[in-house]
Each structure stands twice: as structure tokens, then as C-alpha cells.
């Protein structure tokens, strides 16, 4: 008997292993799970050939987003991104090079976070996963994801992914970065250039 993919059906909980950056901001990581519609991925020329997987929030009325959660001390950043994607969206695949890093402030509690996003080319969709009972997952077009994604920084990560997949890595993309200031408790925006691989 071969165990192809053994998935823990319980999500990690607690913050005792949680990572924080040098500003004291919690570090979170996530993935944009994607797949190609009807092609092998070698000749994508426009975003209509790409579907992304969005998930519902555990809290009612918080909209849709991409899987993300805390990066813990006992795992690499890529391992954390894949773990969160399996826990929240129930998909497995190849974690690709990082799309970027964002600083953002929570609307719920006012805390600042450092977020990292990765593309995940989906290879397998699981029937059972840890948060199946508390989340919905839906494959949508890039156009639809832009409408339903609740977080600005995830929308920017989506634009970077689309640029990477459609241009095959040509050029540089300008992205905004929200900066949290611990002294003033306010938010500022600054531009950051992110290289597209």
C-alpha cells in the first residue's frame, strides 16, 4: 500500500512558534493557488488562460482571499506557505519563487504585519483538508479574483503573478507598500520596485 500524500487534518494553532520581524510585526505567508485552463502552461499569453483559487474567510462578511497564515520558527518560508495553503484551501502543488513582501495594518485589531506571497501551481486538489468545514474554496478567473479579494496587498500580489505568467518574467513591476509606523500608529504608502522573475 502506497501513501501518496498524507495530510494532517488538523490545522496548527497557537502563537508560541510564531515569527516576528525586527519591528515586532507578525510575519504571515500565503500562496496564490493557480492552474491553467486547457493548456500545458508553456504558451500563456493572456490572463484568460489562468484560474486562481480563492477561499472564504472564517468570519462571516469578510469576503474572499488567498490562503495565508503565520510563519513559524520550525519551518522555512516556503514550507509555511504550502502548509497554510493545504490547511485553508486543500490543495498541493509547486511553490514558486516569492512574489513579494508587503507591510499592512489589520482593520480588525490595528496590528501591523509583514506579508509574503508565493505562487502555487496546483497539482492536486484534496477531498478532505483541515479547514474544509469552515471555508469554501472556489476557482475563479483573474478578473473575478480582482473583484472578490478582500485585501489590497493580495490584489497586488495577484497582479505580480499575472505579470509573471503572461510576460514570462519580462520587466519590472511597480507595487505599493503600506508602511506601519509604531510611533504614530498611522499608515503611509511608499513605492517599492519588485523584480518579476
Short mmCIF file of C-alpha atoms in Angstrom, two decimals:
data_model
loop_
_atom_site.label_atom_id
_atom_site.label_comp_id
_atom_site.label_asym_id
_atom_site.label_seq_id
_atom_site.Cartn_x
_atom_site.Cartn_y
_atom_site.Cartn_z
CA UNK A 1 0.00 0.00 0.00
CA UNK A 2 1.45 3.36 -1.05
CA UNK A 3 0.70 6.56 0.85
CA UNK A 4 0.87 9.17 -1.88
CA UNK A 5 0.15 12.29 0.16
CA UNK A 6 -0.54 12.10 3.84
CA UNK A 7 -2.12 15.35 5.02
CA UNK A 8 -2.59 16.31 8.64
CA UNK A 9 -6.31 17.00 9.05
CA UNK A 10 -5.78 19.39 11.96
CA UNK A 11 -4.61 22.99 11.50
CA UNK A 12 -1.76 24.31 13.61
CA UNK A 13 -2.89 26.63 16.38
CA UNK A 14 -1.22 28.89 18.91
CA UNK A 15 1.43 31.55 18.61
CA UNK A 16 4.31 30.04 20.63
CA UNK A 17 6.32 29.33 17.43
CA UNK A 18 5.23 32.46 15.57
CA UNK A 19 7.87 34.61 13.83
CA UNK A 20 8.04 38.40 14.20
CA UNK A 21 10.22 40.80 12.25
CA UNK A 22 12.64 43.30 13.83
CA UNK A 23 9.77 45.85 14.18
CA UNK A 24 7.74 43.33 16.18
CA UNK A 25 5.27 42.75 13.33
CA UNK A 26 3.89 39.23 12.93
CA UNK A 27 5.14 37.53 9.76
CA UNK A 28 2.49 35.85 7.62
CA UNK A 29 2.88 33.89 4.40
CA UNK A 30 0.49 32.70 1.77
CA UNK A 31 0.04 31.41 -1.73
CA UNK A 32 -1.98 32.25 -4.77
CA UNK A 33 -3.01 28.79 -5.97
CA UNK A 34 -3.38 28.78 -9.75
CA UNK A 35 -3.90 26.50 -12.72
CA UNK A 36 -4.09 26.83 -16.47
CA UNK A 37 -7.34 26.34 -18.36
CA UNK A 38 -6.94 23.94 -21.26
CA UNK A 39 -3.22 24.46 -21.92
CA UNK A 40 0.00 23.00 -20.58
CA UNK A 41 1.39 26.29 -19.21
CA UNK A 42 4.08 26.72 -21.83
CA UNK A 43 2.34 29.29 -24.02
CA UNK A 44 0.22 31.51 -21.78
CA UNK A 45 -0.19 34.89 -23.41
CA UNK A 46 -3.11 36.39 -21.55
CA UNK A 47 -4.75 36.16 -18.16
CA UNK A 48 -7.89 34.47 -19.51
CA UNK A 49 -5.94 31.20 -19.54
CA UNK A 50 -5.33 31.39 -15.77
CA UNK A 51 -7.65 30.42 -12.91
CA UNK A 52 -6.91 31.14 -9.24
CA UNK A 53 -8.34 29.55 -6.12
CA UNK A 54 -9.92 31.89 -3.58
CA UNK A 55 -11.17 30.91 -0.15
CA UNK A 56 -13.80 32.33 2.17
CA UNK A 57 -12.89 33.89 5.48
CA UNK A 58 -13.68 32.00 8.68
CA UNK A 59 -15.59 35.12 9.77
CA UNK A 60 -18.83 35.93 8.00
CA UNK A 61 -18.83 39.01 5.79
CA UNK A 62 -15.03 39.27 5.42
CA UNK A 63 -15.08 38.31 1.75
CA UNK A 64 -12.70 36.09 -0.16
CA UNK A 65 -8.91 35.95 -0.11
CA UNK A 66 -5.98 33.70 -0.84
CA UNK A 67 -4.70 31.26 1.80
CA UNK A 68 -2.29 32.79 4.32
CA UNK A 69 -1.26 32.46 7.93
CA UNK A 70 1.57 32.61 10.39
CA UNK A 71 5.15 31.67 9.53
CA UNK A 72 6.53 29.57 12.37
CA UNK A 73 10.09 29.11 13.64
CA UNK A 74 10.30 25.41 12.83
CA UNK A 75 9.69 25.78 9.09
CA UNK A 76 11.07 27.54 6.05
CA UNK A 77 9.03 30.31 4.48
CA UNK A 78 8.10 28.03 1.55
CA UNK A 79 7.06 25.22 3.91
CA UNK A 80 4.86 27.66 5.82
CA UNK A 81 3.24 28.92 2.60
CA UNK A 82 2.46 25.37 1.47
CA UNK A 83 1.20 24.33 4.94
CA UNK A 84 -1.20 27.29 5.11
CA UNK A 85 -2.46 26.54 1.60
CA UNK A 86 -3.11 22.88 2.45
CA UNK A 87 -4.81 23.80 5.75
CA UNK A 88 -7.05 26.52 4.35
CA UNK A 89 -7.63 25.58 0.69
CA UNK A 90 -6.89 21.85 0.49
CA UNK A 91 -4.55 21.94 -2.49
CA UNK A 92 -1.00 20.73 -3.09
CA UNK A 93 1.48 21.80 -5.73
CA UNK A 94 4.72 23.51 -6.55
CA UNK A 95 5.61 26.62 -4.54
CA UNK A 96 7.28 29.01 -6.98
CA UNK A 97 9.62 31.97 -6.26
CA UNK A 98 8.24 34.65 -3.95
CA UNK A 99 6.07 37.40 -5.46
CA UNK A 100 6.99 39.97 -2.85
CA UNK A 101 6.70 41.29 0.67
CA UNK A 102 4.07 43.73 1.95
CA UNK A 103 3.56 45.61 5.20
CA UNK A 104 -0.06 46.07 6.15
CA UNK A 105 -2.22 47.02 9.09
CA UNK A 106 -5.16 44.88 10.21
CA UNK A 107 -8.55 46.55 10.08
CA UNK A 108 -9.70 44.28 12.93
CA UNK A 109 -7.12 44.98 15.62
CA UNK A 110 -4.81 47.68 14.23
CA UNK A 111 -1.76 45.40 14.41
CA UNK A 112 0.92 45.61 11.73
CA UNK A 113 2.00 42.57 9.74
CA UNK A 114 4.69 41.60 7.26
CA UNK A 115 3.12 39.50 4.50
CA UNK A 116 4.90 37.32 1.92
CA UNK A 117 3.09 35.78 -1.06
CA UNK A 118 4.09 32.92 -3.37
CA UNK A 119 2.50 31.41 -6.46
CA UNK A 120 1.48 27.77 -6.11
CA UNK A 121 0.95 25.80 -9.31
CA UNK A 122 -1.73 23.34 -8.18
CA UNK A 123 -1.05 19.67 -8.86
CA UNK A 124 -3.66 18.08 -6.59
CA UNK A 125 -6.95 19.14 -5.03
CA UNK A 126 -7.73 17.23 -1.83
CA UNK A 127 -11.17 15.91 -0.94
CA UNK A 128 -10.52 16.39 2.79
CA UNK A 129 -8.42 19.13 4.40
CA UNK A 130 -8.19 20.70 7.87
CA UNK A 131 -10.48 23.72 7.33
CA UNK A 132 -12.98 22.12 4.95
CA UNK A 133 -15.84 22.64 7.38
CA UNK A 134 -15.18 26.36 7.91
CA UNK A 135 -14.12 27.60 4.45
CA UNK A 136 -15.34 27.49 0.89
CA UNK A 137 -12.88 27.26 -2.00
CA UNK A 138 -13.76 28.48 -5.47
CA UNK A 139 -11.80 28.52 -8.74
CA UNK A 140 -12.29 31.89 -10.42
CA UNK A 141 -10.86 33.89 -13.29
CA UNK A 142 -8.22 36.52 -12.58
CA UNK A 143 -10.82 39.18 -13.41
CA UNK A 144 -13.24 37.77 -10.81
CA UNK A 145 -10.46 37.42 -8.20
CA UNK A 146 -9.72 41.14 -8.55
CA UNK A 147 -13.34 41.84 -7.61
CA UNK A 148 -13.76 39.43 -4.73
CA UNK A 149 -10.37 39.52 -2.98
CA UNK A 150 -10.75 41.45 0.25
CA UNK A 151 -7.13 42.58 0.76
CA UNK A 152 -5.31 45.24 -1.30
CA UNK A 153 -1.91 43.62 -0.79
CA UNK A 154 -3.15 40.26 -2.06
CA UNK A 155 -4.58 42.00 -5.12
CA UNK A 156 -1.13 43.47 -5.77
CA UNK A 157 0.41 40.01 -5.41
CA UNK A 158 -2.14 38.75 -7.94
CA UNK A 159 -1.08 41.46 -10.41
CA UNK A 160 2.56 40.42 -9.97
CA UNK A 161 1.62 36.78 -10.61
CA UNK A 162 -0.34 37.67 -13.75
CA UNK A 163 2.54 39.78 -15.00
CA UNK A 164 4.99 36.95 -14.34
CA UNK A 165 2.86 34.32 -16.06
CA UNK A 166 1.82 36.40 -19.06
CA UNK A 167 5.09 38.16 -19.78
CA UNK A 168 7.17 35.08 -18.89
CA UNK A 169 9.23 37.17 -16.50
CA UNK A 170 9.98 40.24 -18.58
CA UNK A 171 10.47 43.57 -16.85
CA UNK A 172 9.85 45.17 -13.51
CA UNK A 173 6.54 45.85 -11.83
CA UNK A 174 5.85 48.80 -9.56
CA UNK A 175 3.98 47.84 -6.40
CA UNK A 176 2.81 49.88 -3.43
CA UNK A 177 3.88 49.07 0.06
CA UNK A 178 1.98 50.18 3.13
CA UNK A 179 4.27 51.08 5.97
CA UNK A 180 3.27 50.80 9.62
CA UNK A 181 4.75 53.34 11.97
CA UNK A 182 4.83 52.19 15.57
CA UNK A 183 5.35 55.71 16.96
CA UNK A 184 2.45 57.41 15.20
CA UNK A 185 0.16 54.42 14.79
CA UNK A 186 -0.60 55.64 11.29
CA UNK A 187 -0.17 54.20 7.83
CA UNK A 188 1.86 55.63 5.00
CA UNK A 189 2.36 54.39 1.49
CA UNK A 190 5.60 54.22 -0.40
CA UNK A 191 6.56 52.75 -3.73
CA UNK A 192 8.71 49.69 -3.95
CA UNK A 193 10.09 48.13 -7.11
CA UNK A 194 9.77 44.36 -7.18
CA UNK A 195 11.67 42.31 -9.76
CA UNK A 196 9.48 39.89 -11.64
CA UNK A 197 11.25 36.57 -12.18
#
